[in-house]
Coordinates of C-alpha atoms and ligand atoms in Angstrom, one line a residue:
M250 CA -6.3 6.5 8.1
A251 CA -5.7 2.7 8.2
A252 CA -8.1 0.0 7.4
Q253 CA -11.1 -0.4 9.5
T254 CA -11.9 -4.0 8.6
M255 CA -10.2 -7.0 7.1
E256 CA -12.8 -7.2 4.5
Q257 CA -11.5 -3.9 3.0
L258 CA -8.1 -5.3 2.6
V259 CA -9.0 -8.8 1.4
S260 CA -11.3 -7.3 -1.3
L261 CA -8.7 -4.9 -2.5
C262 CA -5.9 -7.5 -2.5
K263 CA -7.9 -9.9 -4.5
R264 CA -9.3 -7.3 -6.9
R265 CA -6.1 -5.6 -7.8
G266 CA -3.8 -8.7 -7.6
F267 CA -1.9 -8.4 -4.3
I268 CA -3.0 -11.6 -2.7
F269 CA -5.2 -14.5 -3.8
P270 CA -6.6 -17.5 -1.8
G271 CA -4.4 -20.6 -2.5
S272 CA -5.5 -23.3 -5.0
A273 CA -8.8 -21.5 -5.6
V274 CA -9.7 -23.5 -8.8
Y275 CA -9.9 -26.6 -6.6
G276 CA -11.8 -25.1 -3.9
G277 CA -8.9 -23.7 -2.0
L278 CA -6.5 -25.0 0.6
Q279 CA -7.0 -23.6 4.1
G280 CA -4.2 -21.5 5.5
T281 CA -2.5 -20.8 2.2
Y282 CA -2.3 -17.7 0.0
D283 CA -0.6 -16.9 -3.2
Y284 CA 1.0 -13.5 -3.8
G285 CA -0.1 -12.0 -7.1
P286 CA 1.8 -9.5 -9.4
L287 CA 1.5 -6.6 -6.9
G288 CA 1.8 -8.7 -3.8
V289 CA 5.1 -10.2 -4.8
E290 CA 6.6 -6.7 -5.5
L291 CA 5.4 -5.4 -2.1
K292 CA 6.7 -8.5 -0.2
N293 CA 10.0 -8.4 -2.0
N294 CA 10.4 -4.7 -1.2
L295 CA 9.7 -5.4 2.4
K296 CA 12.2 -8.2 2.6
L297 CA 14.8 -6.0 0.8
A298 CA 14.3 -3.1 3.2
W299 CA 14.9 -5.5 6.1
W300 CA 18.0 -7.0 4.5
R301 CA 19.4 -3.6 3.7
A302 CA 18.9 -2.4 7.3
N303 CA 20.0 -5.5 9.0
V304 CA 22.8 -6.8 6.7
W305 CA 24.1 -4.3 4.3
E306 CA 24.0 -1.3 6.7
R307 CA 25.5 -3.0 9.7
E308 CA 29.0 -4.0 10.3
D309 CA 28.2 -6.9 12.6
M310 CA 26.0 -9.1 10.5
E311 CA 26.2 -11.9 8.0
G312 CA 23.4 -13.3 6.0
I313 CA 22.6 -17.1 5.0
D314 CA 20.0 -19.1 3.3
A315 CA 19.8 -22.5 4.8
A316 CA 17.8 -25.5 3.5
I317 CA 14.1 -25.9 4.5
L318 CA 14.6 -29.7 5.0
M319 CA 17.0 -30.5 7.8
N320 CA 18.1 -33.7 9.5
K321 CA 15.3 -34.7 11.8
L322 CA 17.6 -34.7 14.7
T323 CA 17.7 -30.9 14.5
W324 CA 14.1 -30.9 15.5
R325 CA 14.7 -33.4 18.3
Y326 CA 17.5 -31.4 20.0
S327 CA 15.9 -28.0 19.3
G328 CA 13.0 -29.2 21.5
H329 CA 10.4 -28.9 18.7
E330 CA 9.5 -32.6 18.6
E331 CA 8.6 -32.5 22.2
T332 CA 7.5 -29.1 22.9
F333 CA 6.2 -27.6 19.6
V334 CA 2.7 -28.5 20.5
D335 CA -0.5 -26.5 21.0
P336 CA -3.3 -27.9 23.2
M337 CA -6.2 -28.6 21.1
V338 CA -9.9 -29.6 21.4
D339 CA -12.3 -31.2 19.1
C340 CA -16.0 -30.2 18.9
K341 CA -18.0 -33.4 19.4
N342 CA -20.9 -31.9 17.5
C343 CA -19.4 -30.4 14.2
K344 CA -16.0 -32.2 14.5
M345 CA -14.1 -28.9 14.0
R346 CA -10.7 -28.7 15.8
W347 CA -9.6 -25.6 17.8
R348 CA -6.8 -24.3 19.9
A349 CA -7.9 -24.6 23.4
D350 CA -6.4 -21.2 24.4
Q351 CA -8.2 -19.4 21.6
I352 CA -11.8 -20.4 22.4
S353 CA -13.7 -19.9 25.7
G354 CA -15.2 -23.4 26.1
K355 CA -17.5 -22.9 23.1
C356 CA -17.1 -24.1 19.5
P357 CA -16.8 -20.9 17.4
N358 CA -18.4 -22.8 14.5
C359 CA -21.6 -24.3 15.9
A360 CA -21.5 -22.8 19.5
S361 CA -21.7 -26.3 21.0
T362 CA -19.9 -26.7 24.5
E363 CA -19.4 -30.4 23.9
L364 CA -15.7 -30.3 23.5
T365 CA -13.0 -33.0 24.0
E366 CA -10.3 -32.5 26.7
P367 CA -7.4 -30.5 25.3
R368 CA -4.7 -32.7 23.7
P369 CA -1.3 -31.8 22.4
F370 CA -1.0 -31.5 18.7
N371 CA 2.4 -31.2 16.9
L372 CA 2.5 -28.2 14.5
M373 CA 5.3 -29.6 12.3
F374 CA 4.5 -31.1 8.8
K375 CA 6.1 -34.5 8.6
T376 CA 7.5 -35.4 5.1
Q377 CA 9.0 -38.6 3.6
I378 CA 12.7 -38.3 2.5
G379 CA 13.7 -40.6 -0.4
P380 CA 11.9 -43.1 -2.5
V381 CA 11.6 -45.9 0.0
P382 CA 8.7 -45.6 2.5
D383 CA 10.9 -46.4 5.5
P384 CA 9.4 -45.3 8.7
E385 CA 12.7 -43.8 9.8
S386 CA 13.4 -41.8 6.6
F387 CA 11.3 -38.8 7.4
S388 CA 11.9 -35.2 8.4
Y389 CA 9.8 -32.1 9.0
L390 CA 9.3 -28.9 6.9
R391 CA 11.0 -26.4 9.2
P392 CA 8.6 -24.6 11.5
E393 CA 11.1 -21.6 11.9
T394 CA 14.2 -20.5 10.1
A395 CA 16.2 -20.1 13.3
Q396 CA 17.5 -23.6 13.5
G397 CA 19.2 -23.3 10.1
I398 CA 21.2 -20.5 11.6
F399 CA 22.2 -22.3 14.8
V400 CA 23.5 -25.3 12.9
N401 CA 25.5 -23.1 10.7
F402 CA 27.0 -21.0 13.5
K403 CA 30.4 -22.6 13.3
H404 CA 30.5 -22.5 9.5
V405 CA 29.9 -18.8 9.5
L406 CA 32.2 -18.1 12.3
D407 CA 35.1 -20.1 10.6
S408 CA 34.5 -18.7 7.1
T409 CA 34.3 -15.0 8.2
S410 CA 36.5 -14.8 11.3
R411 CA 33.8 -12.8 13.1
K412 CA 34.3 -11.6 16.6
L413 CA 31.4 -11.3 19.2
P414 CA 29.1 -9.6 19.1
F415 CA 27.8 -10.5 15.6
G416 CA 24.6 -11.7 14.1
I417 CA 23.4 -14.0 11.3
A418 CA 20.3 -13.0 9.4
Q419 CA 18.0 -15.1 7.2
I420 CA 14.8 -14.7 5.4
G421 CA 12.9 -17.8 4.3
K422 CA 9.8 -20.0 4.4
A423 CA 8.5 -21.7 7.5
F424 CA 5.6 -24.1 7.9
R425 CA 3.2 -24.8 10.8
N426 CA 0.2 -27.1 10.7
E427 CA -1.8 -24.4 12.4
I428 CA -5.1 -25.8 13.9
T429 CA -7.1 -22.7 13.0
P430 CA -5.6 -20.6 10.3
R431 CA -7.4 -17.3 10.1
N432 CA -7.5 -13.6 9.7
F433 CA -6.3 -13.6 6.1
I434 CA -2.4 -13.8 5.9
F435 CA -2.1 -13.3 9.7
R436 CA -2.1 -17.0 10.6
V437 CA -1.3 -19.3 7.8
R438 CA 0.2 -22.7 7.4
E439 CA 3.0 -21.6 5.0
F440 CA 4.7 -18.2 5.7
E441 CA 8.0 -16.4 5.6
Q442 CA 10.1 -15.2 8.5
M443 CA 12.8 -12.6 8.7
E444 CA 15.0 -13.8 11.6
I445 CA 18.2 -12.7 13.2
E446 CA 20.3 -14.6 15.7
F447 CA 22.6 -12.1 17.4
F448 CA 25.4 -13.7 19.4
V449 CA 26.8 -11.9 22.4
R450 CA 29.0 -12.6 25.4
P451 CA 27.0 -13.9 28.4
G452 CA 26.4 -11.0 30.6
E453 CA 26.0 -8.6 27.8
D454 CA 22.7 -10.2 26.7
E455 CA 20.3 -7.9 28.6
A456 CA 21.7 -4.7 27.2
W457 CA 21.7 -6.1 23.7
H458 CA 18.1 -7.4 24.1
K459 CA 17.0 -3.9 25.1
K460 CA 18.8 -2.4 22.1
W461 CA 17.3 -4.8 19.7
V462 CA 13.8 -4.0 20.8
E463 CA 14.4 -0.4 20.1
D464 CA 16.1 -1.0 16.8
R465 CA 13.2 -3.2 15.7
I466 CA 10.6 -0.7 16.7
N467 CA 12.5 2.0 14.8
W468 CA 12.8 -0.2 11.7
W469 CA 9.1 -0.8 11.6
L470 CA 8.5 2.9 11.9
S471 CA 10.9 3.4 8.9
V472 CA 8.7 1.3 6.7
G473 CA 5.7 3.3 7.6
L474 CA 4.0 1.8 10.7
S475 CA 2.8 4.4 13.1
R476 CA 3.9 4.4 16.7
E477 CA 0.4 4.4 18.1
N478 CA -0.3 1.2 16.3
L479 CA 2.8 -0.6 17.7
E480 CA 3.0 -1.8 21.2
P481 CA 5.9 -3.6 22.8
Y482 CA 4.6 -6.4 25.2
H483 CA 7.0 -7.8 27.8
Q484 CA 6.1 -11.4 28.3
K485 CA 5.3 -12.4 32.0
P486 CA 7.6 -15.1 33.5
N487 CA 4.7 -17.7 33.2
E488 CA 4.3 -16.9 29.4
L489 CA 7.9 -17.3 28.4
A490 CA 9.0 -20.2 26.2
H491 CA 11.1 -22.8 28.0
Y492 CA 14.3 -21.5 26.4
A493 CA 13.8 -17.8 26.9
K494 CA 15.1 -15.6 29.6
A495 CA 13.0 -12.6 28.4
T496 CA 10.8 -12.0 25.4
V497 CA 9.3 -8.8 24.1
D498 CA 6.5 -9.1 21.5
L499 CA 6.0 -6.2 19.2
L500 CA 2.2 -6.1 18.8
Y501 CA 0.5 -4.3 15.9
R502 CA -3.1 -3.0 15.8
F503 CA -4.2 -5.2 12.9
P504 CA -7.9 -4.8 11.6
H505 CA -8.8 -7.8 13.7
G506 CA -7.1 -6.7 16.9
L507 CA -3.7 -6.1 18.7
E508 CA -1.6 -9.1 17.9
E509 CA 2.0 -10.2 17.5
L510 CA 4.0 -9.0 14.5
E511 CA 7.5 -9.8 15.8
G512 CA 9.0 -11.5 18.8
I513 CA 12.4 -10.6 20.2
A514 CA 13.7 -13.2 22.6
N515 CA 16.7 -13.6 24.8
R516 CA 17.3 -17.4 24.2
T517 CA 20.5 -17.5 26.4
D518 CA 22.9 -20.3 25.4
Y519 CA 20.0 -22.8 24.9
D520 CA 20.3 -23.3 21.2
L521 CA 24.0 -23.5 20.6
G522 CA 24.2 -25.6 23.8
S523 CA 21.4 -27.9 22.6
H524 CA 23.2 -28.7 19.3
S525 CA 26.6 -29.3 20.8
K526 CA 28.4 -32.4 21.8
D527 CA 30.2 -32.7 25.3
Q528 CA 27.7 -30.4 26.8
G529 CA 29.0 -31.0 30.3
S530 CA 32.3 -29.3 29.5
L531 CA 30.7 -26.1 28.2
G532 CA 29.5 -24.5 31.4
L533 CA 26.0 -23.9 30.0
K534 CA 23.5 -21.6 31.8
A535 CA 20.5 -23.1 30.1
R536 CA 19.1 -26.5 30.8
V537 CA 19.4 -28.6 27.7
S538 CA 18.6 -32.2 26.8
P539 CA 21.7 -34.5 26.5
N540 CA 22.9 -34.6 22.9
S541 CA 24.4 -38.0 21.8
H542 CA 24.4 -37.2 18.1
S543 CA 26.1 -33.8 17.5
T544 CA 29.6 -33.9 16.0
D545 CA 30.8 -30.5 17.1
K546 CA 30.8 -28.0 20.0
L547 CA 29.1 -24.8 18.9
T548 CA 31.5 -22.5 20.9
Y549 CA 33.4 -19.3 20.3
F550 CA 37.1 -18.9 21.3
D551 CA 37.3 -15.5 23.0
P552 CA 40.7 -14.1 22.0
E553 CA 40.6 -11.6 25.0
T554 CA 40.0 -14.1 27.7
K555 CA 41.6 -17.1 25.8
Q556 CA 38.5 -19.2 26.7
H557 CA 35.8 -21.1 24.7
V558 CA 32.4 -19.7 25.5
V559 CA 28.9 -20.5 24.3
P560 CA 27.5 -17.2 23.2
F561 CA 24.0 -16.0 24.4
V562 CA 21.6 -15.3 21.6
I563 CA 19.2 -12.4 21.0
E564 CA 16.5 -13.4 18.4
P565 CA 14.4 -10.8 16.6
S566 CA 12.0 -12.9 14.6
A567 CA 9.4 -11.2 12.4
G568 CA 6.8 -12.6 10.1
V569 CA 7.0 -11.4 6.5
D570 CA 3.3 -12.0 5.8
R571 CA 2.2 -10.3 9.0
G572 CA 4.5 -7.4 8.0
V573 CA 2.8 -7.2 4.6
L574 CA -0.6 -7.2 6.3
A575 CA 0.5 -4.4 8.7
L576 CA 1.8 -2.3 5.8
L577 CA -1.4 -2.8 3.8
S578 CA -3.5 -2.0 6.9
E579 CA -1.6 1.1 7.8
A580 CA -1.4 2.4 4.3
Y581 CA -5.0 1.9 3.4
A582 CA -7.3 5.0 3.2
E583 CA -10.6 5.8 1.7
E584 CA -10.7 9.5 1.0
Q585 CA -13.3 12.0 -0.3
V586 CA -11.7 13.9 -3.1
K587 CA -14.7 16.4 -3.1
P588 CA -18.0 16.2 -1.2
A589 CA -20.7 14.2 -2.9
P590 CA -24.0 16.2 -3.0
V591 CA -27.0 14.7 -1.1
D592 CA -28.9 14.1 -4.3
R593 CA -26.1 11.7 -5.4
L594 CA -25.9 9.9 -2.1
K595 CA -29.6 9.3 -1.7
P596 CA -30.1 6.7 -4.4
V597 CA -27.0 4.9 -3.1
E598 CA -28.4 4.9 0.5
E599 CA -31.7 3.5 -0.9
A600 CA -30.0 0.7 -3.0
L601 CA -27.8 -0.2 0.0
G602 CA -30.9 -0.5 2.3
T603 CA -32.7 -2.7 -0.3
F604 CA -29.5 -4.8 -0.6
L605 CA -29.2 -5.4 3.2
K606 CA -32.9 -6.3 3.5
S607 CA -32.5 -8.8 0.7
V608 CA -29.5 -10.3 2.5
G609 CA -31.4 -10.4 5.8
R610 CA -34.3 -12.3 4.1
N611 CA -32.2 -14.7 2.0
E612 CA -32.5 -18.2 3.3
K613 CA -29.8 -19.8 1.2
L614 CA -27.0 -17.7 2.6
P615 CA -24.8 -19.5 5.2
A616 CA -25.3 -17.9 8.6
Q617 CA -21.6 -16.7 8.8
A618 CA -21.7 -15.0 5.4
K619 CA -25.0 -13.4 6.2
E620 CA -23.8 -12.0 9.5
A621 CA -20.6 -10.7 8.0
L622 CA -22.5 -8.9 5.1
L623 CA -25.0 -7.4 7.5
A624 CA -22.3 -6.2 9.9
E625 CA -20.2 -4.6 7.2
G626 CA -23.3 -3.1 5.3
E627 CA -24.6 -1.5 8.5
R628 CA -21.2 -0.1 9.4
I629 CA -21.1 1.5 6.0
A630 CA -24.7 2.7 6.2
Q631 CA -24.0 4.5 9.5
S632 CA -21.6 7.0 7.9
L633 CA -22.3 6.6 4.2
G634 CA -20.7 9.9 3.2
E635 CA -17.3 8.8 4.5
R636 CA -17.5 5.1 4.0
L637 CA -19.1 4.8 0.6
P638 CA -16.1 3.3 -1.3
S639 CA -16.3 0.3 1.1
I640 CA -19.4 -0.8 -0.8
A641 CA -17.0 -2.2 -3.5
G642 CA -15.5 -4.4 -0.8
L643 CA -19.0 -5.4 0.6
L644 CA -20.0 -6.5 -2.9
S645 CA -17.0 -8.8 -3.2
M646 CA -17.6 -10.5 0.1
P647 CA -18.7 -14.2 0.2
G648 CA -22.3 -14.6 -0.6
A649 CA -22.8 -11.1 -2.0
E650 CA -22.7 -12.2 -5.7
G651 CA -25.9 -14.3 -5.1
I652 CA -28.0 -11.3 -4.1
E653 CA -30.2 -10.2 -6.9
V654 CA -30.1 -6.5 -6.1
A655 CA -26.3 -6.4 -5.8
K656 CA -26.0 -5.4 -9.4
K657 CA -28.4 -2.5 -8.8
L658 CA -26.3 -1.3 -5.9
R659 CA -23.1 -1.6 -7.9
G660 CA -24.7 0.4 -10.7
Q661 CA -25.6 3.2 -8.3
V662 CA -22.4 3.2 -6.4
D663 CA -19.7 3.0 -9.1
P664 CA -20.2 6.4 -10.7
V665 CA -20.4 8.1 -7.3
I666 CA -17.1 6.5 -6.2
D667 CA -15.4 7.4 -9.5
E668 CA -16.4 11.1 -9.2
F669 CA -16.0 11.8 -5.5
Y670 CA -13.8 9.2 -3.8
R671 CA -10.6 7.4 -4.0
T672 CA -9.0 4.4 -2.2
V673 CA -5.3 5.1 -1.6
L674 CA -2.4 2.9 -0.3
H675 CA -0.1 5.5 1.2
F676 CA 3.0 3.2 1.0
K677 CA 6.4 4.7 1.6
P678 CA 7.8 5.0 -2.0
H679 CA 10.5 2.3 -1.4
L680 CA 7.9 -0.2 -0.6
A681 CA 5.3 0.6 -3.3
P682 CA 4.9 -2.3 -5.8
I683 CA 4.9 0.1 -8.7
K684 CA 7.0 3.2 -8.4
V685 CA 5.9 5.1 -11.5
A686 CA 3.0 4.8 -14.0
V687 CA 3.5 6.5 -17.3
L688 CA 0.2 7.7 -18.8
P689 CA -0.5 9.2 -22.2
L690 CA -3.2 11.9 -22.2
K691 CA -4.6 10.5 -25.4
K692 CA -4.1 6.9 -26.3
N693 CA -4.7 7.3 -30.0
H694 CA -2.2 10.1 -30.5
P695 CA 0.9 8.4 -32.0
E696 CA 3.4 11.0 -30.9
I697 CA 2.0 11.3 -27.3
V698 CA 2.0 7.4 -27.1
S699 CA 5.5 7.0 -28.5
T700 CA 7.0 9.7 -26.2
A701 CA 5.2 8.0 -23.2
K702 CA 6.5 4.6 -24.1
S703 CA 10.0 5.9 -24.7
I704 CA 10.0 7.5 -21.1
R705 CA 8.8 4.1 -19.7
R706 CA 11.6 2.3 -21.5
K707 CA 14.2 4.7 -20.4
L708 CA 13.2 4.6 -16.7
Q709 CA 12.8 0.8 -17.0
S710 CA 16.3 0.4 -18.3
T711 CA 17.8 1.9 -15.1
G712 CA 16.8 -1.4 -13.4
A713 CA 16.0 0.7 -10.3
M714 CA 12.2 0.6 -10.2
R715 CA 9.1 -1.1 -11.5
I716 CA 7.4 1.0 -14.0
V717 CA 4.1 0.6 -15.9
Y718 CA 2.5 2.1 -18.9
D719 CA -1.3 2.4 -18.8
D720 CA -3.6 3.9 -21.4
T721 CA -6.8 1.9 -20.6
G722 CA -8.9 4.9 -19.5
A723 CA -9.4 8.6 -19.0
I724 CA -6.6 10.2 -17.0
G725 CA -8.7 10.8 -13.9
K726 CA -9.6 7.1 -13.8
L727 CA -6.0 6.1 -14.4
Y728 CA -4.8 8.3 -11.4
R729 CA -7.4 6.5 -9.1
R730 CA -6.3 3.1 -10.3
Q731 CA -2.7 3.9 -9.4
D732 CA -3.7 5.5 -6.1
E733 CA -5.5 2.3 -5.1
I734 CA -2.3 0.2 -5.5
G735 CA -0.1 2.8 -3.9
T736 CA 1.9 4.1 -6.9
P737 CA 3.6 7.2 -5.6
F738 CA 4.1 8.9 -8.9
C739 CA 2.2 9.2 -12.1
I740 CA 3.8 10.8 -15.3
T741 CA 1.5 12.2 -17.9
V742 CA 2.6 13.0 -21.4
D743 CA 0.3 15.6 -23.0
F744 CA 0.2 18.2 -25.8
D745 CA 2.5 20.5 -23.9
T746 CA 5.2 17.7 -23.9
L747 CA 5.2 17.9 -27.6
G748 CA 5.3 21.7 -27.7
E749 CA 1.8 21.9 -29.1
G750 CA 0.2 23.4 -26.0
K751 CA -0.3 27.0 -25.0
D752 CA 3.1 27.4 -23.3
A753 CA 5.9 26.6 -25.7
A754 CA 8.3 26.6 -22.7
L755 CA 6.7 23.4 -21.6
K756 CA 8.1 21.4 -24.5
N757 CA 9.9 18.2 -23.4
T758 CA 8.4 18.3 -19.9
V759 CA 5.8 16.1 -18.4
T760 CA 3.3 16.3 -15.5
V761 CA 4.4 14.5 -12.4
R762 CA 1.5 13.9 -10.2
H763 CA 1.9 12.9 -6.5
R764 CA -0.2 10.2 -4.9
D765 CA -0.6 11.7 -1.4
S766 CA -1.1 15.3 -2.1
M767 CA -2.5 14.9 -5.6
A768 CA -0.3 17.9 -6.4
Q769 CA 1.1 18.1 -10.0
E770 CA 4.3 19.7 -11.2
R771 CA 6.2 20.0 -14.5
V772 CA 9.5 18.2 -14.8
A773 CA 11.9 18.1 -17.8
I774 CA 12.1 14.6 -19.3
S775 CA 15.9 14.8 -19.2
E776 CA 15.7 15.3 -15.4
L777 CA 13.0 12.7 -14.6
E778 CA 15.4 9.9 -13.6
A779 CA 17.3 12.1 -11.1
Y780 CA 14.1 13.5 -9.8
L781 CA 12.5 10.2 -9.1
R782 CA 15.6 8.7 -7.5
E783 CA 15.7 11.6 -5.1
K784 CA 12.1 11.3 -4.2
M785 CA 12.4 7.6 -3.8
Q786 CA 15.1 7.9 -1.1
Ligands
LIG930 P1 1.6 -16.9 17.6 O1 1.7 -16.8 19.0 O2 0.9 -15.8 16.9 O3 1.3 -18.3 17.1 P2 4.4 -17.4 17.8 O4 4.8 -16.6 19.0 O5 4.3 -18.8 17.7 O6 3.1 -16.7 17.1 P3 7.1 -17.2 16.8 O7 7.4 -18.6 16.9 O8 7.7 -16.3 17.8 O9 5.5 -16.9 16.7 O10 7.4 -16.8 15.3 C1 8.0 -15.5 14.9 C2 7.1 -14.7 14.0 O11 6.7 -15.6 12.9 C3 5.8 -14.2 14.6 O12 6.0 -13.1 15.3 C4 5.0 -14.1 13.4 O13 5.1 -12.8 12.8 C5 5.4 -15.2 12.5 N1 4.5 -16.3 12.5 C6 4.4 -17.3 13.3 N2 3.5 -18.2 13.0 C7 2.9 -17.7 11.9 C8 1.8 -18.2 11.2 N3 1.1 -19.2 11.4 N4 1.3 -17.4 10.1 C9 2.0 -16.2 9.8 N5 3.1 -15.7 10.5 C10 3.5 -16.5 11.6

């Protein structure tokens, strides 16, 4: 299981309406993506699962939603103005700009080794505040949600009378002017974060850090990631951010490699200390810049010791978009429903061979597109029996549409995919964008249609799940379409439902078809809601 390549996911996401490239009608805007009808459901479900586990189901957490725009002094004292910089190099030949630590002395675009010396580049987007173009009236789009939590620490404390240890959770947009956005929604310029700042007594920080690492791994497992694809990485002392005492990155095996999904840092008393006035009186452990602007001391009065302390902070910080990518990748599978006979595979094999030859010979194709098409095409050809559905993805890759014989290949492959294969997203039911598809066996049979629609309306009225009605094809095809978007249950209304089948006892029952096992069972219409709610748990 799991996706083998990013192309498989990009293609499915675009084709079925999960994720689209941003501003496409104007040629796009690098590093931005738009979530479509299914993507927004998936993303909302992921955020809700996080909120549920970290706010609703805990006794030691509050939530907030702070403004994206903050007083620019926030970013001075948080350290972002000075330190939120990546060393960057420009290619003297093609003028592209790269992060120095991500290339090995060679331009990934044109392979030139003529690069400038690395220079710091601030990743924050600067933006004008107010109508007058005064050089002082600016701020930044927040590059992380965390600072909105720190500056509200006192507000939350005073309004809720919380005692240590407790946390504040927030989900929201963050913006970084990444030098080289890439790998689909993995590294983008506008993204969402799910962050917790968990405040503890100094001295209890190491135990809480350890606990949070375990909690966060368990949560990612609960949304469906598998343990073998998750790897905690303990940062080495020379890799730690200036504010961190210890950081554990949770790495995930994405299609493009093992990379960070979430970071869990012990930030000590750096943040609350940095945003406080009278820092000298606070007994801070962290080294902070003197703050001459803050109007408050971000401290906690400990009723046990009768002393004011600056709590230490444990920060589990996860990317929503990287989470969505991990879910898609983990859930993705191409499965053979029944073995395709050799005489059906042979013509596809030939058409694929012709297509790849044509790609190889094509002089108009940009080198990058050609290379990607050939690599993906050859990977498919090597184990055609198993990988055949990937041809749909291959044909939607950049450059494929301009290849003359692509149509012929599609004509050969589509019927074989329809008959012998399926692409499935094995999402956990609570994350699936659509929970139930109601399907009429016959779309021109008024009674079947009206029964199906009334089931749809009834389930919809519970407000508990997203339901769709679909009558745009034969039932087998409709099942495949729902498998491909991860719908866990299909409900089919047929002649038995109306009491017109062979078995009169099946009157007022429907077929419930399960996505993963493809098993079918009969369930009474009157019991459907309870049945689905139980399965959705
Ligand atoms: P990286 O090293 O990959 O740039 P980071 O260590 O700078 O990430 P953090 O500042 O720890 O990231 O941000 C917390 C989380 O926010 C990351 O684990 C990631 O999931 C998410 N995130 C950060 N930058 C981006 C981005 N450009 N696009 C998408 N998600 C991001």
